[in-house]
Short mmCIF file of C-alpha atoms and ligand atoms in Angstrom, two decimals:
data_model
loop_
_atom_site.label_atom_id
_atom_site.label_comp_id
_atom_site.label_asym_id
_atom_site.label_seq_id
_atom_site.Cartn_x
_atom_site.Cartn_y
_atom_site.Cartn_z
CA MET U 117 25.48 -9.27 -7.85
CA ASN U 118 23.83 -7.86 -4.78
CA GLN U 119 24.06 -9.68 -1.70
CA THR U 120 20.70 -11.27 -1.13
CA VAL U 121 18.11 -12.07 1.95
CA LEU U 122 15.56 -14.83 1.11
CA ILE U 123 12.17 -13.80 2.89
CA LEU U 124 10.45 -17.38 2.99
CA ASP U 125 6.58 -16.77 3.36
CA PHE U 126 4.27 -18.69 5.57
CA GLY U 127 0.95 -16.81 4.84
CA GLY U 128 1.76 -13.96 7.03
CA GLN U 129 -0.13 -10.52 6.14
CA TYR U 130 3.56 -8.41 6.55
CA LYS U 131 5.68 -10.33 4.18
CA GLU U 132 6.03 -7.24 1.71
CA LEU U 133 6.44 -5.23 4.87
CA ILE U 134 9.50 -7.31 6.04
CA ALA U 135 11.08 -6.79 2.44
CA ARG U 136 10.46 -3.01 2.78
CA ARG U 137 12.34 -3.04 5.88
CA VAL U 138 15.15 -5.06 4.50
CA ARG U 139 15.31 -2.52 1.73
CA GLU U 140 15.37 0.11 4.01
CA CYS U 141 18.47 -1.49 5.54
CA LYS U 142 19.95 -1.17 2.17
CA VAL U 143 19.77 -5.10 1.57
CA TYR U 144 18.12 -6.77 -1.54
CA SER U 145 15.67 -9.48 -0.59
CA VAL U 146 13.22 -11.81 -2.65
CA VAL U 147 10.36 -13.44 -1.08
CA LYS U 148 9.49 -16.96 -1.66
CA PRO U 149 6.69 -19.39 -0.73
CA GLY U 150 8.26 -20.91 2.66
CA ASP U 151 6.51 -24.48 2.40
CA THR U 152 7.34 -25.39 -1.50
CA ILE U 153 10.90 -24.16 -2.01
CA SER U 154 13.51 -26.65 -1.95
CA VAL U 155 17.05 -26.61 -0.27
CA ASP U 156 18.70 -26.67 -3.98
CA GLU U 157 16.89 -23.73 -4.79
CA ILE U 158 17.68 -21.75 -1.58
CA LYS U 159 21.51 -22.90 -2.38
CA LYS U 160 21.23 -21.17 -5.79
CA ILE U 161 19.76 -17.95 -4.56
CA ASN U 162 22.88 -17.83 -2.05
CA PRO U 163 21.42 -15.89 0.62
CA ILE U 164 23.33 -14.30 3.20
CA GLY U 165 20.32 -14.72 5.52
CA ILE U 166 16.93 -16.19 5.68
CA ILE U 167 13.72 -14.68 7.44
CA LEU U 168 10.89 -16.74 8.09
CA THR U 169 7.41 -14.64 8.03
CA GLY U 170 4.80 -15.26 10.55
CA GLY U 171 1.53 -16.88 9.44
CA PRO U 172 -1.95 -17.96 10.93
CA ASN U 173 -1.23 -21.62 11.28
CA SER U 174 -0.34 -23.52 14.32
CA VAL U 175 3.06 -25.46 13.73
CA TYR U 176 2.06 -28.80 15.52
CA LEU U 177 -0.82 -29.41 13.27
CA PRO U 178 -0.30 -31.86 10.42
CA ASP U 179 -1.14 -29.23 7.48
CA SER U 180 0.55 -26.38 8.65
CA PRO U 181 3.44 -24.92 6.13
CA ARG U 182 6.94 -25.96 6.92
CA CYS U 183 10.18 -25.41 5.34
CA ASP U 184 12.72 -28.38 4.74
CA LYS U 185 14.59 -28.78 8.19
CA GLU U 186 17.65 -28.66 6.43
CA VAL U 187 17.13 -25.12 6.13
CA PHE U 188 18.54 -24.56 9.60
CA ASN U 189 21.71 -26.54 8.96
CA LEU U 190 22.72 -24.86 5.96
CA GLY U 191 24.97 -22.56 8.02
CA ILE U 192 23.08 -19.56 6.71
CA PRO U 193 21.54 -17.15 9.43
CA VAL U 194 18.04 -17.31 10.11
CA LEU U 195 15.51 -15.03 11.82
CA GLY U 196 12.09 -16.70 12.44
CA ILE U 197 9.35 -14.05 13.04
CA CYS U 198 6.04 -14.91 14.93
CA TYR U 199 5.18 -18.28 13.21
CA GLY U 200 8.36 -18.23 11.51
CA SER U 201 10.08 -18.39 15.02
CA GLN U 202 7.77 -20.94 16.48
CA LEU U 203 8.86 -23.25 13.28
CA LEU U 204 12.55 -22.64 13.97
CA ALA U 205 12.07 -23.83 17.43
CA TRP U 206 9.95 -26.84 16.50
CA SER U 207 12.21 -27.86 13.70
CA VAL U 208 14.97 -28.19 15.67
CA GLY U 209 13.74 -29.89 18.77
CA GLY U 210 11.51 -27.42 20.89
CA GLU U 211 8.01 -27.24 21.57
CA VAL U 212 5.00 -24.82 20.77
CA ALA U 213 1.71 -25.02 22.31
CA PRO U 214 -1.27 -22.81 22.71
CA CYS U 215 -0.94 -19.91 25.31
CA ALA U 216 -3.70 -19.22 27.47
CA GLY U 217 -5.54 -16.51 25.86
CA GLY U 218 -3.21 -15.33 23.20
CA GLU U 219 -1.29 -11.82 23.19
CA TYR U 220 -2.36 -9.05 20.98
CA GLY U 221 -1.16 -5.57 20.61
CA LYS U 222 1.43 -3.41 21.45
CA THR U 223 3.49 -5.14 24.38
CA LYS U 224 6.20 -3.99 26.99
CA MET U 225 9.28 -6.35 26.82
CA ILE U 226 12.52 -6.54 28.60
CA VAL U 227 15.38 -7.74 26.18
CA ASP U 228 18.73 -8.82 26.94
CA ASN U 229 20.96 -6.30 25.01
CA SER U 230 24.02 -8.49 25.06
CA SER U 231 22.04 -10.09 22.24
CA VAL U 232 23.27 -9.11 18.81
CA LEU U 233 19.61 -8.61 18.17
CA PHE U 234 19.06 -5.92 20.69
CA GLU U 235 22.41 -4.38 20.38
CA GLY U 236 22.29 -0.78 20.97
CA LEU U 237 19.07 -0.58 22.45
CA THR U 238 17.66 -0.28 26.13
CA SER U 239 16.44 -3.39 28.08
CA GLU U 240 12.94 -1.70 28.00
CA GLN U 241 11.20 -2.32 24.56
CA VAL U 242 7.58 -2.72 22.97
CA GLY U 243 6.64 -5.24 20.38
CA LEU U 244 3.85 -5.78 18.57
CA MET U 245 2.27 -9.08 19.69
CA SER U 246 -0.42 -11.18 17.71
CA HIS U 247 -0.23 -14.86 18.49
CA THR U 248 -2.07 -17.82 19.84
CA ASP U 249 0.81 -20.27 20.23
CA GLN U 250 4.27 -19.84 21.68
CA ILE U 251 7.60 -21.92 22.44
CA VAL U 252 7.06 -23.61 25.32
CA LYS U 253 10.43 -25.59 25.45
CA LEU U 254 13.57 -24.20 24.04
CA PRO U 255 15.77 -26.33 21.59
CA ASP U 256 19.17 -27.40 22.67
CA GLY U 257 21.86 -24.76 22.41
CA PHE U 258 19.12 -21.79 22.79
CA SER U 259 18.31 -19.15 25.21
CA SER U 260 15.70 -16.76 25.70
CA VAL U 261 16.95 -13.27 25.13
CA ALA U 262 13.45 -11.35 25.81
CA LYS U 263 10.09 -11.87 27.64
CA THR U 264 6.88 -10.01 28.38
CA ILE U 265 4.56 -10.92 31.18
CA ASP U 266 3.05 -13.74 29.48
CA CYS U 267 5.83 -14.87 26.84
CA PRO U 268 8.89 -16.17 28.37
CA ASN U 269 10.50 -16.65 25.09
CA ALA U 270 9.55 -13.59 22.96
CA ALA U 271 12.97 -13.51 21.26
CA ILE U 272 15.38 -16.53 21.35
CA GLN U 273 19.16 -17.13 19.81
CA ASN U 274 21.32 -19.81 19.30
CA PRO U 275 24.38 -17.55 18.02
CA SER U 276 26.68 -20.24 17.59
CA LYS U 277 24.44 -21.76 14.48
CA ARG U 278 23.44 -18.20 13.79
CA LEU U 279 19.69 -19.03 14.57
CA TYR U 280 17.29 -16.40 16.13
CA GLY U 281 13.57 -16.22 16.50
CA VAL U 282 11.22 -13.24 17.56
CA GLN U 283 7.61 -13.68 18.83
CA PHE U 284 6.68 -10.28 18.00
CA HIS U 285 6.71 -8.14 14.69
CA PRO U 286 9.70 -6.16 14.14
CA GLU U 287 8.38 -5.29 10.71
CA VAL U 288 5.76 -3.08 11.77
CA GLU U 289 5.32 0.65 12.85
CA SER U 290 3.87 -0.42 16.55
CA THR U 291 7.47 -2.20 17.37
CA PRO U 292 9.12 1.35 17.35
CA ASN U 293 12.60 -0.39 17.42
CA GLY U 294 11.87 -3.04 15.22
CA THR U 295 13.88 -1.81 12.01
CA PRO U 296 17.17 -1.40 14.52
CA MET U 297 16.43 -5.10 15.58
CA ILE U 298 16.17 -6.20 11.92
CA ARG U 299 19.40 -3.93 10.98
CA ASN U 300 21.22 -5.80 13.64
CA PHE U 301 20.34 -9.10 12.46
CA LEU U 302 21.30 -7.97 8.99
CA TYR U 303 24.65 -6.12 9.71
CA GLY U 304 25.57 -8.03 13.17
CA VAL U 305 24.73 -11.88 12.14
CA CYS U 306 24.34 -12.00 8.35
CA GLY U 307 27.46 -9.95 7.60
CA ALA U 308 25.55 -7.44 5.17
CA LYS U 309 27.55 -4.71 3.21
CA GLY U 310 24.65 -2.49 2.56
CA ASP U 311 25.00 -2.64 -1.17
CA TYR U 312 21.32 -2.04 -2.31
CA ASP U 313 19.64 1.50 -2.83
CA LEU U 314 17.24 3.14 -5.18
CA LYS U 315 19.26 2.86 -7.82
CA ASN U 316 19.62 -1.19 -7.87
CA LEU U 317 15.67 -1.01 -7.59
CA GLU U 318 15.08 1.24 -10.36
CA LYS U 319 17.58 -1.18 -12.52
CA GLU U 320 15.90 -4.15 -11.24
CA LEU U 321 12.42 -2.92 -11.97
CA ILE U 322 13.59 -2.05 -15.71
CA GLU U 323 15.08 -4.98 -15.99
CA LYS U 324 11.94 -7.05 -14.93
CA CYS U 325 9.73 -5.11 -17.41
CA ARG U 326 11.75 -5.34 -20.21
CA ASN U 327 11.87 -9.25 -19.70
CA GLN U 328 8.01 -9.50 -19.24
CA VAL U 329 7.40 -7.07 -22.23
CA GLY U 330 9.80 -8.17 -24.87
CA ASP U 331 8.96 -6.31 -27.95
CA ALA U 332 5.56 -6.09 -27.29
CA HIS U 333 3.78 -2.60 -26.93
CA VAL U 334 2.32 -1.45 -23.57
CA LEU U 335 -0.88 0.43 -22.78
CA LEU U 336 -0.72 2.26 -19.41
CA GLY U 337 -3.74 3.39 -17.65
CA LEU U 338 -2.35 7.10 -16.60
CA SER U 339 -4.50 8.99 -14.11
CA GLY U 340 -1.98 11.80 -13.35
CA GLY U 341 -1.79 10.27 -9.79
CA VAL U 342 1.60 9.50 -8.09
CA ASP U 343 1.84 5.91 -8.80
CA SER U 344 0.74 5.99 -12.45
CA SER U 345 3.04 8.75 -13.26
CA VAL U 346 6.08 7.10 -11.62
CA CYS U 347 5.18 4.06 -13.56
CA ALA U 348 5.08 6.11 -16.82
CA ALA U 349 8.38 7.40 -16.21
CA LEU U 350 10.12 3.96 -15.16
CA LEU U 351 8.29 2.17 -18.15
CA SER U 352 9.20 4.94 -20.58
CA LYS U 353 12.79 4.10 -19.54
CA ALA U 354 12.32 0.50 -19.61
CA VAL U 355 10.52 -0.02 -23.03
CA PRO U 356 10.79 3.52 -24.74
CA GLY U 357 8.81 3.49 -28.16
CA GLN U 358 6.60 0.79 -26.76
CA LEU U 359 4.59 2.77 -24.25
CA HIS U 360 1.19 4.43 -24.93
CA CYS U 361 -0.33 6.04 -21.77
CA ILE U 362 -4.05 6.52 -21.92
CA PHE U 363 -5.84 8.91 -19.75
CA VAL U 364 -9.69 8.06 -19.18
CA ASP U 365 -11.80 11.29 -18.18
CA HIS U 366 -14.31 9.26 -16.52
CA GLY U 367 -16.21 12.22 -15.40
CA LEU U 368 -14.98 11.56 -11.89
CA MET U 369 -12.17 13.95 -11.64
CA ARG U 370 -11.74 16.68 -9.37
CA LYS U 371 -12.36 20.43 -10.54
CA ASN U 372 -10.42 21.15 -13.83
CA GLU U 373 -8.34 18.01 -13.13
CA GLY U 374 -8.83 16.11 -16.44
CA ASP U 375 -7.22 19.62 -18.44
CA GLU U 376 -4.64 19.93 -16.10
CA VAL U 377 -3.27 16.24 -16.54
CA GLU U 378 -3.41 16.46 -20.05
CA GLU U 379 -1.42 19.47 -20.08
CA ALA U 380 0.87 17.97 -17.79
CA PHE U 381 1.69 14.83 -20.25
CA LYS U 382 1.07 16.14 -23.60
CA GLY U 383 4.40 17.78 -24.17
CA ARG U 384 6.28 14.86 -22.66
CA ASP U 385 8.39 12.03 -24.58
CA LEU U 386 5.32 9.56 -24.72
CA HIS U 387 2.47 8.61 -26.48
CA PHE U 388 -0.49 10.15 -24.52
CA ILE U 389 -4.15 9.52 -25.20
CA ARG U 390 -7.10 11.28 -23.90
CA VAL U 391 -10.48 9.60 -23.93
CA ASN U 392 -13.53 11.26 -22.57
CA ALA U 393 -15.63 8.85 -21.22
CA GLU U 394 -17.76 10.81 -18.94
CA ASP U 395 -21.38 9.70 -20.30
CA ARG U 396 -20.34 5.82 -20.27
CA PHE U 397 -19.23 5.89 -16.78
CA LEU U 398 -22.15 7.74 -15.41
CA ALA U 399 -24.43 5.36 -17.35
CA ALA U 400 -22.78 2.47 -16.07
CA LEU U 401 -23.02 3.83 -12.37
CA SER U 402 -26.60 5.13 -12.70
CA GLY U 403 -28.84 3.55 -9.75
CA VAL U 404 -26.07 1.77 -7.93
CA THR U 405 -25.14 2.68 -4.47
CA ASP U 406 -23.07 -0.24 -2.86
CA PRO U 407 -19.47 0.77 -2.81
CA GLU U 408 -17.81 -2.44 -3.91
CA LYS U 409 -20.37 -2.65 -6.80
CA LYS U 410 -19.18 0.95 -7.68
CA ARG U 411 -15.72 -0.03 -7.56
CA LYS U 412 -16.44 -3.26 -9.58
CA ILE U 413 -18.22 -1.56 -12.49
CA ILE U 414 -15.49 1.02 -12.51
CA GLY U 415 -12.52 -1.24 -12.98
CA ALA U 416 -14.46 -3.09 -15.53
CA GLU U 417 -15.47 0.17 -17.62
CA PHE U 418 -11.84 1.07 -17.48
CA VAL U 419 -10.56 -1.93 -19.03
CA ARG U 420 -13.12 -2.13 -21.71
CA VAL U 421 -12.08 1.55 -22.61
CA PHE U 422 -8.38 0.39 -22.63
CA GLU U 423 -9.16 -2.81 -24.87
CA GLU U 424 -11.23 -0.68 -27.19
CA GLU U 425 -8.04 1.75 -27.62
CA ALA U 426 -5.41 -0.93 -27.78
CA ARG U 427 -7.47 -2.44 -30.91
CA LYS U 428 -6.52 0.93 -32.77
CA LEU U 429 -2.75 0.60 -31.66
CA PRO U 430 0.12 -1.88 -33.02
CA ASN U 431 0.86 -4.92 -31.26
CA VAL U 432 -0.38 -3.67 -27.73
CA LYS U 433 -0.22 -6.92 -25.52
CA PHE U 434 0.40 -5.80 -22.03
CA LEU U 435 -1.83 -3.60 -19.64
CA ALA U 436 0.22 -1.55 -17.39
CA GLN U 437 -0.96 -0.22 -14.13
CA GLY U 438 0.46 1.72 -11.19
CA THR U 439 -0.83 -0.40 -8.49
CA ILE U 440 1.19 -0.21 -5.46
CA TYR U 441 1.35 -2.71 -2.22
CA PRO U 442 -1.17 -1.19 -0.14
CA ASP U 443 -3.85 -1.51 -3.37
CA VAL U 444 -3.07 -5.19 -3.22
CA ILE U 445 -3.31 -5.66 0.45
CA GLU U 446 -6.60 -3.88 0.73
CA SER U 447 -8.43 -5.78 -2.03
CA GLY U 448 -7.73 -9.06 -0.06
CA GLY U 449 -7.19 -12.52 -1.99
CA SER U 450 -7.40 -16.21 -1.00
CA LYS U 451 -6.09 -15.82 2.64
CA ALA U 452 -6.85 -11.99 3.38
CA ALA U 453 -10.15 -10.34 4.08
CA THR U 454 -11.15 -7.78 1.15
CA ILE U 455 -11.45 -4.05 2.76
CA LYS U 456 -12.37 -2.51 -0.47
CA SER U 457 -11.62 -3.76 -4.03
CA HIS U 458 -9.04 -1.04 -5.44
CA HIS U 459 -10.32 -0.61 -9.02
CA ASN U 460 -6.97 -1.77 -10.53
CA VAL U 461 -6.95 -4.98 -8.32
CA GLY U 462 -10.21 -6.64 -7.21
CA GLY U 463 -11.94 -4.68 -9.93
CA LEU U 464 -10.79 -5.99 -13.09
CA PRO U 465 -12.69 -8.23 -15.14
CA GLU U 466 -12.02 -11.87 -15.55
CA ASP U 467 -12.22 -11.88 -19.22
CA MET U 468 -9.95 -9.23 -20.12
CA LYS U 469 -8.38 -8.98 -23.54
CA PHE U 470 -4.47 -8.30 -22.64
CA GLU U 471 -2.00 -11.17 -22.62
CA GLY U 472 -0.50 -9.85 -19.29
CA ILE U 473 -0.58 -7.18 -16.68
CA VAL U 474 2.61 -4.86 -16.02
CA GLU U 475 2.69 -3.62 -12.44
CA PRO U 476 6.30 -2.89 -11.47
CA LEU U 477 5.41 -0.90 -8.36
CA ARG U 478 3.17 -3.78 -7.07
CA SER U 479 5.49 -4.51 -3.95
CA LEU U 480 6.30 -0.96 -3.09
CA PHE U 481 4.78 1.47 -0.43
CA LYS U 482 3.70 5.00 -1.15
CA ASP U 483 6.71 6.68 0.11
CA GLU U 484 9.13 4.38 -1.89
CA VAL U 485 7.20 5.09 -4.96
CA ARG U 486 7.65 8.80 -4.38
CA ALA U 487 11.44 8.34 -3.74
CA LEU U 488 11.69 6.50 -6.76
CA GLY U 489 9.83 8.98 -8.86
CA LYS U 490 12.16 11.58 -7.62
CA GLN U 491 15.02 9.65 -8.57
CA LEU U 492 13.32 9.19 -12.17
CA GLY U 493 13.57 12.96 -12.57
CA LEU U 494 9.79 13.60 -12.39
CA PRO U 495 9.19 16.96 -10.96
CA ALA U 496 8.41 17.42 -7.59
CA LYS U 497 4.94 18.56 -8.27
CA PHE U 498 4.02 15.21 -9.41
CA VAL U 499 5.63 13.24 -7.08
CA CYS U 500 4.41 15.03 -3.70
CA ARG U 501 0.84 15.34 -5.26
CA GLN U 502 -1.58 13.59 -2.98
CA PRO U 503 -3.09 10.41 -3.87
CA PHE U 504 -6.39 10.57 -5.83
CA PRO U 505 -7.92 6.96 -6.06
CA GLY U 506 -8.52 5.93 -9.65
CA PRO U 507 -12.31 5.43 -8.93
CA GLY U 508 -12.24 9.10 -8.43
CA LEU U 509 -15.17 11.10 -7.04
CA ALA U 510 -16.91 7.98 -7.23
CA VAL U 511 -15.74 6.87 -4.06
CA ARG U 512 -16.52 10.26 -2.59
CA VAL U 513 -20.36 10.45 -3.51
CA ILE U 514 -22.16 8.25 -0.99
CA GLY U 515 -25.00 6.73 -2.39
CA GLU U 516 -26.12 7.04 -5.77
CA ILE U 517 -23.74 8.72 -8.43
CA THR U 518 -25.60 11.73 -10.50
CA LYS U 519 -23.87 14.79 -12.18
CA GLU U 520 -25.77 17.21 -10.04
CA LYS U 521 -24.15 15.27 -6.78
CA LEU U 522 -20.46 15.48 -8.52
CA ASP U 523 -20.67 18.95 -9.43
CA ILE U 524 -21.57 19.97 -6.03
CA LEU U 525 -18.77 17.89 -4.52
CA ARG U 526 -16.23 19.35 -7.22
CA GLU U 527 -16.91 22.76 -6.04
CA ALA U 528 -16.94 22.13 -2.27
CA ASP U 529 -13.65 19.90 -2.70
CA ALA U 530 -11.66 22.57 -4.46
CA ILE U 531 -12.71 25.17 -1.71
CA PHE U 532 -11.77 22.85 0.98
CA ARG U 533 -8.31 22.04 -0.79
CA GLU U 534 -7.66 25.71 -1.65
CA GLU U 535 -8.19 26.94 1.78
CA LEU U 536 -5.99 24.48 3.46
CA GLU U 537 -3.20 25.10 0.90
CA ARG U 538 -3.05 28.67 2.19
CA THR U 539 -2.62 27.71 5.59
CA ARG U 540 0.43 26.09 7.42
CA VAL U 541 -1.71 23.05 8.04
CA ARG U 542 0.07 19.94 6.65
CA ALA U 543 -2.15 17.05 5.92
CA ASP U 544 -0.86 13.82 3.29
CA GLN U 545 -4.42 13.68 1.89
CA TYR U 546 -7.60 15.85 2.16
CA PHE U 547 -10.57 16.20 0.52
CA ALA U 548 -14.17 16.41 0.76
CA VAL U 549 -16.85 13.86 0.59
CA LEU U 550 -20.75 14.35 -0.39
CA THR U 551 -22.61 12.39 2.03
CA ASP U 552 -26.12 11.25 1.14
CA THR U 553 -27.46 12.87 4.02
CA ARG U 554 -29.82 15.98 3.44
CA SER U 555 -30.45 18.54 6.35
CA VAL U 556 -32.82 21.27 6.63
CA GLY U 557 -31.29 24.76 6.53
CA VAL U 558 -32.47 28.48 6.18
CA VAL U 559 -31.24 30.85 3.58
CA GLY U 560 -33.01 34.40 3.98
CA ASP U 561 -36.26 33.52 4.70
CA PHE U 562 -36.44 30.30 2.78
CA ARG U 563 -36.08 26.75 3.80
CA THR U 564 -33.36 24.60 2.24
CA TYR U 565 -32.90 20.93 2.18
CA ASP U 566 -29.48 20.36 1.05
CA TYR U 567 -26.53 17.86 1.15
CA THR U 568 -24.04 17.48 4.12
CA ILE U 569 -20.29 17.91 2.91
CA ALA U 570 -17.80 15.76 5.16
CA LEU U 571 -14.33 17.18 5.21
CA ARG U 572 -11.22 14.45 5.56
CA ALA U 573 -7.79 15.58 5.99
CA VAL U 574 -5.25 12.82 7.36
CA LYS U 575 -1.90 12.45 8.15
CA THR U 576 -0.08 9.20 7.18
CA SER U 577 3.27 7.84 5.45
CA ASP U 578 2.21 4.48 4.34
CA PHE U 579 -1.82 4.98 3.74
CA MET U 580 -2.43 1.87 5.72
CA THR U 581 -3.18 3.51 9.02
CA CYS U 582 -3.89 7.42 9.37
CA GLU U 583 -4.66 9.98 11.90
CA PHE U 584 -7.09 13.00 11.48
CA THR U 585 -5.47 16.16 10.96
CA GLN U 586 -5.94 18.86 13.65
CA ILE U 587 -7.07 21.72 11.65
CA PRO U 588 -7.80 25.15 13.65
CA TYR U 589 -11.43 25.83 14.00
CA ARG U 590 -10.84 29.21 12.27
CA VAL U 591 -9.77 27.47 9.11
CA LEU U 592 -12.66 24.78 9.24
CA GLY U 593 -15.02 27.80 10.02
CA ARG U 594 -13.99 29.66 6.87
CA VAL U 595 -13.95 26.60 4.74
CA SER U 596 -17.73 25.67 6.09
CA SER U 597 -18.79 29.39 5.55
CA ARG U 598 -17.35 29.40 1.96
CA ILE U 599 -18.79 26.12 1.11
CA VAL U 600 -22.68 26.81 2.26
CA ASN U 601 -22.40 30.34 0.51
CA GLU U 602 -20.83 29.44 -2.70
CA VAL U 603 -21.87 25.80 -3.49
CA LYS U 604 -25.33 25.49 -4.40
CA GLY U 605 -26.88 22.15 -3.19
CA ALA U 606 -24.35 22.22 -0.13
CA GLY U 607 -26.29 23.19 3.14
CA ARG U 608 -24.07 21.92 6.05
CA VAL U 609 -20.26 20.85 6.76
CA VAL U 610 -18.86 18.34 9.05
CA TYR U 611 -15.28 17.16 9.60
CA ASP U 612 -14.42 13.56 10.25
CA ILE U 613 -12.03 13.02 13.09
CA THR U 614 -12.06 9.44 12.60
CA GLY U 615 -8.61 7.70 12.39
CA LYS U 616 -7.91 4.46 10.27
CA PRO U 617 -8.26 1.89 11.49
CA PRO U 618 -11.26 1.78 12.51
CA ALA U 619 -12.39 3.85 9.32
CA THR U 620 -10.73 3.87 5.96
CA ILE U 621 -9.40 7.09 4.69
CA GLU U 622 -12.02 7.32 1.89
CA TRP U 623 -15.51 6.65 2.66
CA CYS U 624 -16.09 4.10 0.24
P1 XMP E 847 -8.42 3.45 2.03
O1 XMP E 847 -9.85 4.36 1.96
O2 XMP E 847 -8.34 2.31 1.71
O3 XMP E 847 -7.61 4.23 1.07
O4 XMP E 847 -7.96 4.04 3.49
C1 XMP E 847 -5.94 4.21 1.11
C2 XMP E 847 -5.51 5.00 0.19
O5 XMP E 847 -5.63 4.56 -0.92
C3 XMP E 847 -6.30 5.26 -2.08
N1 XMP E 847 -7.41 4.66 -2.65
C4 XMP E 847 -7.40 4.10 -3.97
N2 XMP E 847 -6.52 4.38 -4.44
N3 XMP E 847 -7.85 2.98 -6.27
C5 XMP E 847 -6.55 3.84 -6.15
O6 XMP E 847 -5.98 3.99 -7.14
C6 XMP E 847 -8.83 2.78 -5.41
O7 XMP E 847 -9.54 1.97 -5.79
C7 XMP E 847 -8.52 3.41 -4.19
N4 XMP E 847 -9.14 3.17 -2.99
C8 XMP E 847 -8.57 3.93 -2.16
C9 XMP E 847 -7.02 6.40 -0.97
O8 XMP E 847 -7.43 7.46 -1.30
C10 XMP E 847 -5.84 6.55 -0.04
O9 XMP E 847 -4.86 7.17 -0.44
#
């Protein structure tokens, strides 16, 4: 049995990011709703420490989510983050009030590095702040161990009771030393031993899948991308003989990709089914220009094909998908805004004919999925592939999708990828986009009026944020010249130099 850290969620955006940081520190964690969990349940979990997440509420308002105040008397170490810190202070006798103007973004802090939280760090630190309330009176027995210009209680502690709070977010990359701070809490306060690693994660995920699926059969939507390939490897270990992998060629794949995926999976120890469904996807997408509509149509069409195929197989009750955490976050939900409905989350129809969905990777981030894939023995070729979205080139053709536009894009995209892979330039994702803009050109003595191709190449590790890749002009020049010379219908090439945020990686 691994040591466990309990993460109590109060509606913060970053709860899975906290869980991920705890995993990075080799400690197992579970996330539970903070306002409904009982003290008895907490005792049963027997955590070595509790982390309270942030959240959008004000703790002094009557309807705000709160945990039982007894949580702070259990003798279990607590680290409150943002709202969690305010909740901790308020629950044990402190005061919280609105701060003038709030405090947002990367903020300079002076920390007291004699506190265990900041051990090994210098006294000048940067923390990501995002709050409109703050602790204005410390509870008895607490002291402040970090401050910013506007926030005198940026971190608080009561070491004898092992209660700690930070107003900033140590879990995000914008707090550069956030992980060491979390590690200090886990190892210096909670007595963590670091008994959790990828092997445990694999075992845990396999066990969860087995419990969910029982002796039923599972149909996995396999695109050949990293996430669904890792999902296939995991499920083939968890429920061997009960897994069917279906690859739907929706006509929105990159050049030669359909055949490559078939080639890669055909000879493996799993039941591989390929369905050629170009006509029905293009018919369903005909005349549609709105990106969210396209995604929903594709999500629904995928499921219809899955259902049809499932009927031909014995005892298929579950649909499995390689959904990962960033897909879930961006698709929004009751509390969060929808950035785009990833086809496998927001795009699923409500009347699906499966008994349940199996998504073992749902709380993992891309780099964790790759590490898990390597451990499961997948060849580097799969694990290191750049991501390709489930809706395929549909999110890279702006405006209406037609076969003609798709063919132009496929050729241009293949040239860009080929040329970039020949250089020393390293990008985590790179592709071409067919914009809906046509422009005038001159070829020989003739006027042309062809599509503009946009090139996109980004550096990122979590795909939640990115910077554009600095590609030398001579490489861009060569790609541009090849595209306009070799691809009929492509008349101009531009390079996208926007980061995420404010843009996203894909154009749709
Ligand atoms: P964005 O465009 O949101 O993309 O910055 C982040 C990462 O997710 C991929 N992506 C998707 N993957 N289904 C997927 O499986 C989708 O609907 C989808 N939309 C975007 C995108 O390629 C990038 O790696």
